[in-house]
PDB file of C-alpha atoms in Angstrom:
ATOM      1  CA  MET A  20      28.548 -48.894-169.114  1.00 71.00           C
ATOM      2  CA  VAL A  21      29.096 -51.312-166.030  1.00 84.00           C
ATOM      3  CA  VAL A  22      26.270 -49.510-164.264  1.00 84.00           C
ATOM      4  CA  SER A  23      24.043 -49.741-167.086  1.00 83.00           C
ATOM      5  CA  THR A  24      24.575 -53.367-167.368  1.00 87.00           C
ATOM      6  CA  PHE A  25      24.004 -53.836-163.495  1.00 89.00           C
ATOM      7  CA  TYR A  26      20.913 -51.737-163.676  1.00 88.00           C
ATOM      8  CA  CYS A  27      19.419 -54.011-166.576  1.00 88.00           C
ATOM      9  CA  ALA A  28      20.567 -57.078-164.230  1.00 91.00           C
ATOM     10  CA  VAL A  29      18.605 -55.592-161.307  1.00 91.00           C
ATOM     11  CA  ARG A  30      15.553 -54.393-163.363  1.00 90.00           C
ATOM     12  CA  TRP A  31      15.273 -57.944-164.961  1.00 91.00           C
ATOM     13  CA  HIS A  32      15.304 -59.317-161.148  1.00 91.00           C
ATOM     14  CA  VAL A  33      12.362 -57.024-159.964  1.00 91.00           C
ATOM     15  CA  GLU A  34      10.247 -57.675-162.954  1.00 90.00           C
ATOM     16  CA  ILE A  35      10.566 -61.663-162.464  1.00 92.00           C
ATOM     17  CA  HIS A  36       9.569 -61.302-158.894  1.00 90.00           C
ATOM     18  CA  ARG A  37       6.674 -58.982-159.787  1.00 89.00           C
ATOM     19  CA  LEU A  38       5.322 -61.565-162.421  1.00 89.00           C
ATOM     20  CA  ILE A  39       5.680 -64.349-159.684  1.00 91.00           C
ATOM     21  CA  VAL A  40       3.572 -62.394-157.580  1.00 90.00           C
ATOM     22  CA  VAL A  41       0.990 -61.521-160.290  1.00 90.00           C
ATOM     23  CA  ARG A  42       0.963 -65.357-161.397  1.00 91.00           C
ATOM     24  CA  LYS A  43       0.599 -66.393-157.554  1.00 91.00           C
ATOM     25  CA  GLU A  44      -1.984 -63.846-156.734  1.00 88.00           C
ATOM     26  CA  GLY A  45      -4.084 -64.737-159.746  1.00 87.00           C
ATOM     27  CA  LEU A  46      -3.759 -61.034-161.483  1.00 86.00           C
ATOM     28  CA  LEU A  47      -2.956 -61.574-164.791  1.00 83.00           C
ATOM     29  CA  ASP A  48      -6.292 -60.806-166.398  1.00 84.00           C
ATOM     30  CA  THR A  49      -6.769 -57.679-163.927  1.00 83.00           C
ATOM     31  CA  PRO A  50      -4.747 -54.563-165.158  1.00 79.00           C
ATOM     32  CA  LYS A  51      -6.359 -52.498-162.662  1.00 85.00           C
ATOM     33  CA  GLU A  52      -5.696 -54.280-159.710  1.00 84.00           C
ATOM     34  CA  ALA A  53      -2.443 -53.309-157.759  1.00 86.00           C
ATOM     35  CA  VAL A  54       0.233 -55.987-157.168  1.00 85.00           C
ATOM     36  CA  PRO A  55       0.642 -56.565-153.539  1.00 87.00           C
ATOM     37  CA  MET A  56       4.431 -55.641-153.831  1.00 85.00           C
ATOM     38  CA  SER A  57       6.599 -53.540-151.565  1.00 87.00           C
ATOM     39  CA  ILE A  58       7.910 -49.971-153.017  1.00 87.00           C
ATOM     40  CA  SER A  59      11.577 -51.009-151.492  1.00 90.00           C
ATOM     41  CA  TRP A  60      11.802 -53.692-154.475  1.00 88.00           C
ATOM     42  CA  LEU A  61      12.004 -50.390-156.749  1.00 88.00           C
ATOM     43  CA  CYS A  62      14.591 -48.580-154.434  1.00 92.00           C
ATOM     44  CA  PRO A  63      17.898 -50.597-156.119  1.00 90.00           C
ATOM     45  CA  GLN A  64      16.931 -49.626-159.348  1.00 89.00           C
ATOM     46  CA  PHE A  65      16.098 -46.269-159.261  1.00 91.00           C
ATOM     47  CA  PHE A  66      19.412 -45.759-157.469  1.00 93.00           C
ATOM     48  CA  LEU A  67      21.486 -47.274-159.974  1.00 91.00           C
ATOM     49  CA  LEU A  68      19.279 -45.155-162.850  1.00 89.00           C
ATOM     50  CA  GLY A  69      20.240 -42.051-160.655  1.00 91.00           C
ATOM     51  CA  LEU A  70      23.566 -43.172-160.672  1.00 92.00           C
ATOM     52  CA  MET A  71      23.938 -44.013-164.341  1.00 89.00           C
ATOM     53  CA  GLU A  72      22.302 -40.700-164.956  1.00 88.00           C
ATOM     54  CA  GLY A  73      24.834 -38.419-163.156  1.00 88.00           C
ATOM     55  CA  LEU A  74      27.878 -40.847-164.570  1.00 89.00           C
ATOM     56  CA  ALA A  75      26.502 -39.858-168.075  1.00 87.00           C
ATOM     57  CA  GLN A  76      25.554 -36.169-167.382  1.00 87.00           C
ATOM     58  CA  ASP A  77      29.267 -35.807-165.965  1.00 88.00           C
ATOM     59  CA  GLY A  78      30.692 -37.810-168.598  1.00 88.00           C
ATOM     60  CA  LEU A  79      28.526 -35.505-171.131  1.00 87.00           C
ATOM     61  CA  ASP A  80      30.228 -32.238-169.556  1.00 85.00           C
ATOM     62  CA  GLU A  81      33.650 -33.728-169.526  1.00 87.00           C
ATOM     63  CA  PHE A  82      33.671 -34.680-173.296  1.00 87.00           C
ATOM     64  CA  MET A  83      32.107 -31.062-174.332  1.00 84.00           C
ATOM     65  CA  SER A  84      34.375 -29.163-172.116  1.00 83.00           C
ATOM     66  CA  TYR A  85      37.283 -30.907-174.129  1.00 86.00           C
ATOM     67  CA  HIS A  86      36.110 -30.982-177.944  1.00 85.00           C
ATOM     68  CA  PHE A  87      34.441 -27.461-177.493  1.00 82.00           C
ATOM     69  CA  PRO A  88      36.429 -24.275-177.879  1.00 84.00           C
ATOM     70  CA  GLU A  89      37.203 -22.761-174.732  1.00 82.00           C
ATOM     71  CA  TRP A  90      34.817 -19.983-174.794  1.00 84.00           C
ATOM     72  CA  THR A  91      32.034 -21.958-174.358  1.00 80.00           C
ATOM     73  CA  GLY A  92      33.085 -23.308-171.093  1.00 78.00           C
ATOM     74  CA  GLU A  93      30.516 -21.312-169.056  1.00 84.00           C
ATOM     75  CA  HIS A  94      27.814 -22.749-171.297  1.00 85.00           C
ATOM     76  CA  VAL A  95      28.822 -26.448-171.142  1.00 85.00           C
ATOM     77  CA  ALA A  96      26.126 -27.454-168.742  1.00 84.00           C
ATOM     78  CA  ALA A  97      23.502 -25.942-170.337  1.00 87.00           C
ATOM     79  CA  ILE A  98      24.381 -27.261-173.494  1.00 87.00           C
ATOM     80  CA  SER A  99      24.501 -30.610-172.394  1.00 87.00           C
ATOM     81  CA  ARG A 100      21.302 -30.534-170.849  1.00 88.00           C
ATOM     82  CA  PHE A 101      19.831 -29.171-174.059  1.00 92.00           C
ATOM     83  CA  LEU A 102      21.329 -32.284-175.639  1.00 88.00           C
ATOM     84  CA  ILE A 103      19.954 -34.668-173.210  1.00 88.00           C
ATOM     85  CA  GLY A 104      16.447 -33.096-173.734  1.00 91.00           C
ATOM     86  CA  ILE A 105      16.919 -33.231-177.250  1.00 94.00           C
ATOM     87  CA  GLY A 106      17.497 -36.934-177.090  1.00 89.00           C
ATOM     88  CA  SER A 107      14.578 -37.653-174.797  1.00 88.00           C
ATOM     89  CA  PHE A 108      12.111 -35.869-177.230  1.00 92.00           C
ATOM     90  CA  LEU A 109      13.677 -37.941-180.061  1.00 93.00           C
ATOM     91  CA  ASN A 110      13.136 -41.241-177.760  1.00 88.00           C
ATOM     92  CA  ILE A 111       9.437 -40.089-176.909  1.00 89.00           C
ATOM     93  CA  PHE A 112       8.977 -39.704-181.095  1.00 88.00           C
ATOM     94  CA  CYS A 113      10.515 -42.951-181.814  1.00 88.00           C
ATOM     95  CA  ILE A 114       8.479 -45.041-179.338  1.00 85.00           C
ATOM     96  CA  ASN A 115       5.191 -43.287-180.516  1.00 86.00           C
ATOM     97  CA  ALA A 116       6.387 -43.948-184.074  1.00 85.00           C
ATOM     98  CA  ASN A 117       6.993 -47.574-183.212  1.00 84.00           C
ATOM     99  CA  LYS A 118       3.855 -48.703-180.730  1.00 79.00           C
ATOM    100  CA  THR A 119       3.471 -51.823-182.160  1.00 79.00           C
ATOM    101  CA  PHE A 120       6.792 -52.709-180.560  1.00 75.00           C
ATOM    102  CA  PHE A 121       5.917 -51.533-177.456  1.00 66.00           C
ATOM    103  CA  GLY A 122       2.659 -53.065-176.780  1.00 60.00           C
TER     104      GLY A 122
END
């Protein structure tokens, strides 16, 4: 949870910097133009996103191996990936159903 909070703070900082660059370069009304910003600004947030994803996967594996019957032990990784896939699918469905909130 701490990593996700830190990730959101880093993402917010990068977006503020991107908006400053967009305003400075006068690119507000030109969505097709590329923003002159280094890709290295995105590295910390994607590192934290990968760390967060790995911690969530490990936590889900531990939770499932503790709460599921012992005979499902060899299938825990597959079941947890299946659950994450279902969550991703439902997330896409919810975003498409509520497009007015997301632009």
